[in-house]
PDB file of C-alpha atoms in Angstrom:
ATOM      1  CA  MET A 283      -0.880  -5.193   7.573  1.00  0.00           C
ATOM      2  CA  SER A 284      -1.138  -1.662   8.920  1.00  0.00           C
ATOM      3  CA  LYS A 285       1.845  -0.596   6.801  1.00  0.00           C
ATOM      4  CA  TYR A 286       0.047  -1.854   3.697  1.00  0.00           C
ATOM      5  CA  ARG A 287      -2.969   0.154   4.808  1.00  0.00           C
ATOM      6  CA  ASP A 288      -0.806   3.272   5.317  1.00  0.00           C
ATOM      7  CA  GLY A 289       0.549   2.910   1.783  1.00  0.00           C
ATOM      8  CA  TYR A 290      -2.949   2.413   0.440  1.00  0.00           C
ATOM      9  CA  GLU A 291      -4.240   5.504   2.199  1.00  0.00           C
ATOM     10  CA  PHE A 292      -1.414   7.560   0.682  1.00  0.00           C
ATOM     11  CA  TYR A 293      -2.254   6.081  -2.722  1.00  0.00           C
ATOM     12  CA  CYS A 294      -5.933   7.063  -2.249  1.00  0.00           C
ATOM     13  CA  GLU A 295      -4.946  10.614  -1.278  1.00  0.00           C
ATOM     14  CA  MET A 296      -2.879  10.957  -4.443  1.00  0.00           C
ATOM     15  CA  CYS A 297      -5.718   9.555  -6.552  1.00  0.00           C
ATOM     16  CA  GLU A 298      -8.094  12.082  -5.011  1.00  0.00           C
ATOM     17  CA  ARG A 299      -5.629  14.913  -5.589  1.00  0.00           C
ATOM     18  CA  TYR A 300      -5.400  14.079  -9.291  1.00  0.00           C
ATOM     19  CA  GLY A 301      -9.042  13.151  -9.817  1.00  0.00           C
ATOM     20  CA  LEU A 302      -8.464   9.415 -10.281  1.00  0.00           C
ATOM     21  CA  GLU A 303     -10.563   6.523  -9.009  1.00  0.00           C
ATOM     22  CA  PRO A 304      -8.479   4.307  -6.686  1.00  0.00           C
ATOM     23  CA  ILE A 305      -8.501   0.530  -6.986  1.00  0.00           C
ATOM     24  CA  SER A 306      -9.693  -1.603  -4.059  1.00  0.00           C
ATOM     25  CA  PHE A 307      -7.346  -2.371  -1.164  1.00  0.00           C
ATOM     26  CA  ARG A 308      -7.356  -6.068  -2.043  1.00  0.00           C
ATOM     27  CA  TYR A 309      -6.268  -5.390  -5.628  1.00  0.00           C
ATOM     28  CA  TYR A 310      -3.702  -2.829  -4.417  1.00  0.00           C
ATOM     29  CA  VAL A 311      -2.010  -5.450  -2.221  1.00  0.00           C
ATOM     30  CA  LEU A 312      -2.129  -8.040  -5.011  1.00  0.00           C
ATOM     31  CA  GLN A 313      -0.316  -5.595  -7.308  1.00  0.00           C
ATOM     32  CA  LEU A 314       2.629  -4.965  -4.968  1.00  0.00           C
ATOM     33  CA  SER A 315       5.918  -6.283  -6.296  1.00  0.00           C
ATOM     34  CA  GLN A 316       7.930  -8.904  -4.444  1.00  0.00           C
ATOM     35  CA  LYS A 317      10.475  -6.181  -3.650  1.00  0.00           C
ATOM     36  CA  GLN A 318       7.775  -3.992  -2.100  1.00  0.00           C
ATOM     37  CA  LEU A 319       6.325  -6.895  -0.099  1.00  0.00           C
ATOM     38  CA  SER A 320       9.785  -7.805   1.200  1.00  0.00           C
ATOM     39  CA  ALA A 321      10.465  -4.204   2.233  1.00  0.00           C
ATOM     40  CA  TYR A 322       7.139  -3.986   4.097  1.00  0.00           C
ATOM     41  CA  ASN A 323       7.781  -7.315   5.829  1.00  0.00           C
ATOM     42  CA  MET A 324      11.318  -6.320   6.823  1.00  0.00           C
ATOM     43  CA  GLN A 325      10.066  -3.042   8.270  1.00  0.00           C
ATOM     44  CA  ALA A 326       7.323  -4.884  10.175  1.00  0.00           C
ATOM     45  CA  LYS A 327       9.892  -7.279  11.683  1.00  0.00           C
ATOM     46  CA  GLN A 328      12.080  -4.365  12.763  1.00  0.00           C
ATOM     47  CA  LEU A 329       9.075  -2.724  14.412  1.00  0.00           C
ATOM     48  CA  GLY A 330       8.030  -6.000  16.030  1.00  0.00           C
ATOM     49  CA  ILE A 331       4.653  -6.045  14.325  1.00  0.00           C
TER      50      ILE A 331
END
């Protein structure tokens, strides 16, 4: 879950940079594509998380 949080924090930084209001973390995770979720999960397995 920490990788999702890292991605969300980057997203929030970009929103702040461009003056946008970020969506909630829960909604952010719900909006990830299956491809993105699979990539995060594969990376987590490789890291032993």
